[in-house]
Amino acid sequence: MNCFGKKVLVVDDEAHLRDLLQNLLELNDISTSCASSGEECLLMLESSLPDLVLLDVMMPGMDGWEVFHRIKEKYEHLPVVLLTARNHDFDKMMGLDILKADDYITKPFDNDELVECVCSLLD
């Protein structure tokens, strides 16, 4: 899969995880930008639209569920992958079946699987 030149917005309140995801994606020729909150994510989307959003669900303030709704209201076709430590069947059903997220990845994640998921959606 060729993801060269594609851009992903990584949204997570944990700096070390943002850095890890940014490094992982950039090692695979995917350009990244990062937001530390839902509010920052929405502001960044106003000025530059990425090819995909990798969105943490559990964040203080505006959580990932709310951010997801706001993204889809304005950018219906922008792919969003939910990234969360919550591995409950209800949450997964909510993300994939009800909200129609493009994918739902639980932490801790396998690096290769995450890159494969992102690249398949960018292809």
XYZ file of C-alpha atoms in Angstrom:
123
model
C 0.000 0.000 0.000
C 1.273 3.389 -0.940
C 0.404 6.117 1.548
C 3.062 8.536 0.337
C 1.875 12.124 0.385
C -1.266 11.423 2.396
C -1.957 13.460 5.530
C -3.359 12.225 8.845
C -4.492 14.362 11.753
C -3.672 12.596 15.036
C -5.902 13.700 17.919
C -4.970 12.530 21.419
C -4.619 14.289 24.763
C -1.537 12.220 25.700
C 1.641 13.784 24.295
C 3.661 10.565 24.321
C 0.997 8.751 22.303
C 0.737 11.627 19.795
C 4.522 11.457 19.355
C 4.478 7.670 18.966
C 1.703 7.795 16.359
C 3.336 10.670 14.509
C 6.673 8.838 14.325
C 5.026 5.565 13.315
C 3.023 7.159 10.507
C 5.891 9.309 9.245
C 8.145 6.223 9.082
C 5.555 4.940 6.611
C 5.633 8.104 4.456
C 2.406 9.508 5.896
C 2.476 13.210 6.679
C 0.965 14.053 10.065
C -0.241 16.924 12.142
C -1.353 16.633 15.748
C -4.023 18.066 18.012
C -4.123 17.638 21.786
C -7.872 18.181 22.195
C -11.165 17.965 20.387
C -11.412 21.731 20.215
C -7.939 22.016 18.666
C -8.839 19.288 16.156
C -11.919 21.162 14.960
C -9.955 24.417 14.617
C -7.255 22.662 12.593
C -9.846 21.154 10.250
C -11.091 24.670 9.476
C -7.718 25.630 7.990
C -6.412 22.368 6.516
C -8.326 19.198 5.751
C -6.338 15.955 6.153
C -7.025 12.710 4.299
C -7.942 10.933 7.561
C -8.415 11.657 11.278
C -7.074 9.272 13.920
C -9.200 10.224 16.927
C -8.857 9.270 20.601
C -12.233 8.673 22.238
C -11.411 9.367 25.886
C -10.246 12.972 26.174
C -11.008 15.641 28.777
C -13.360 18.403 27.748
C -14.888 17.507 24.416
C -14.584 13.722 24.119
C -13.993 11.814 20.905
C -17.660 10.913 20.472
C -18.612 14.615 20.332
C -15.668 15.449 18.082
C -16.675 12.610 15.755
C -20.227 13.987 15.487
C -18.955 17.473 14.707
C -16.505 16.211 12.095
C -19.183 14.184 10.320
C -21.674 17.076 10.401
C -19.296 19.249 8.407
C -16.982 16.790 6.609
C -19.227 13.809 5.930
C -16.759 11.921 3.713
C -13.617 12.469 5.818
C -12.496 9.053 7.127
C -12.249 8.844 10.928
C -10.618 6.003 12.853
C -11.496 5.866 16.539
C -8.600 4.980 18.826
C -9.417 4.044 22.409
C -8.433 2.088 25.485
C -12.078 1.082 25.875
C -12.413 -2.462 24.598
C -16.078 -2.930 25.466
C -18.484 -4.494 22.975
C -20.945 -1.626 23.466
C -18.313 1.016 22.659
C -17.177 -0.876 19.589
C -20.783 -1.281 18.430
C -21.386 2.426 19.076
C -18.323 3.421 17.070
C -18.703 1.092 14.116
C -22.391 0.233 13.805
C -24.146 3.315 15.151
C -21.767 6.192 14.384
C -20.296 4.492 11.294
C -16.659 5.225 12.075
C -14.309 3.887 9.420
C -12.561 1.707 11.998
C -12.187 1.217 15.750
C -8.745 0.392 17.140
C -8.141 -0.454 20.777
C -5.054 0.465 22.794
C -2.599 -1.071 23.127
C -2.466 -1.553 19.372
C -0.153 -3.453 17.062
C 1.912 -0.898 15.107
C 1.778 -2.827 11.828
C -1.985 -3.342 12.078
C -2.568 0.347 12.775
C -0.474 1.403 9.763
C -2.212 -1.204 7.584
C -5.630 0.081 8.697
C -4.724 3.711 8.005
C -3.133 2.931 4.634
C -6.096 0.840 3.513
C -8.402 3.787 4.203
C -6.068 6.200 2.422
C -5.628 3.988 -0.642
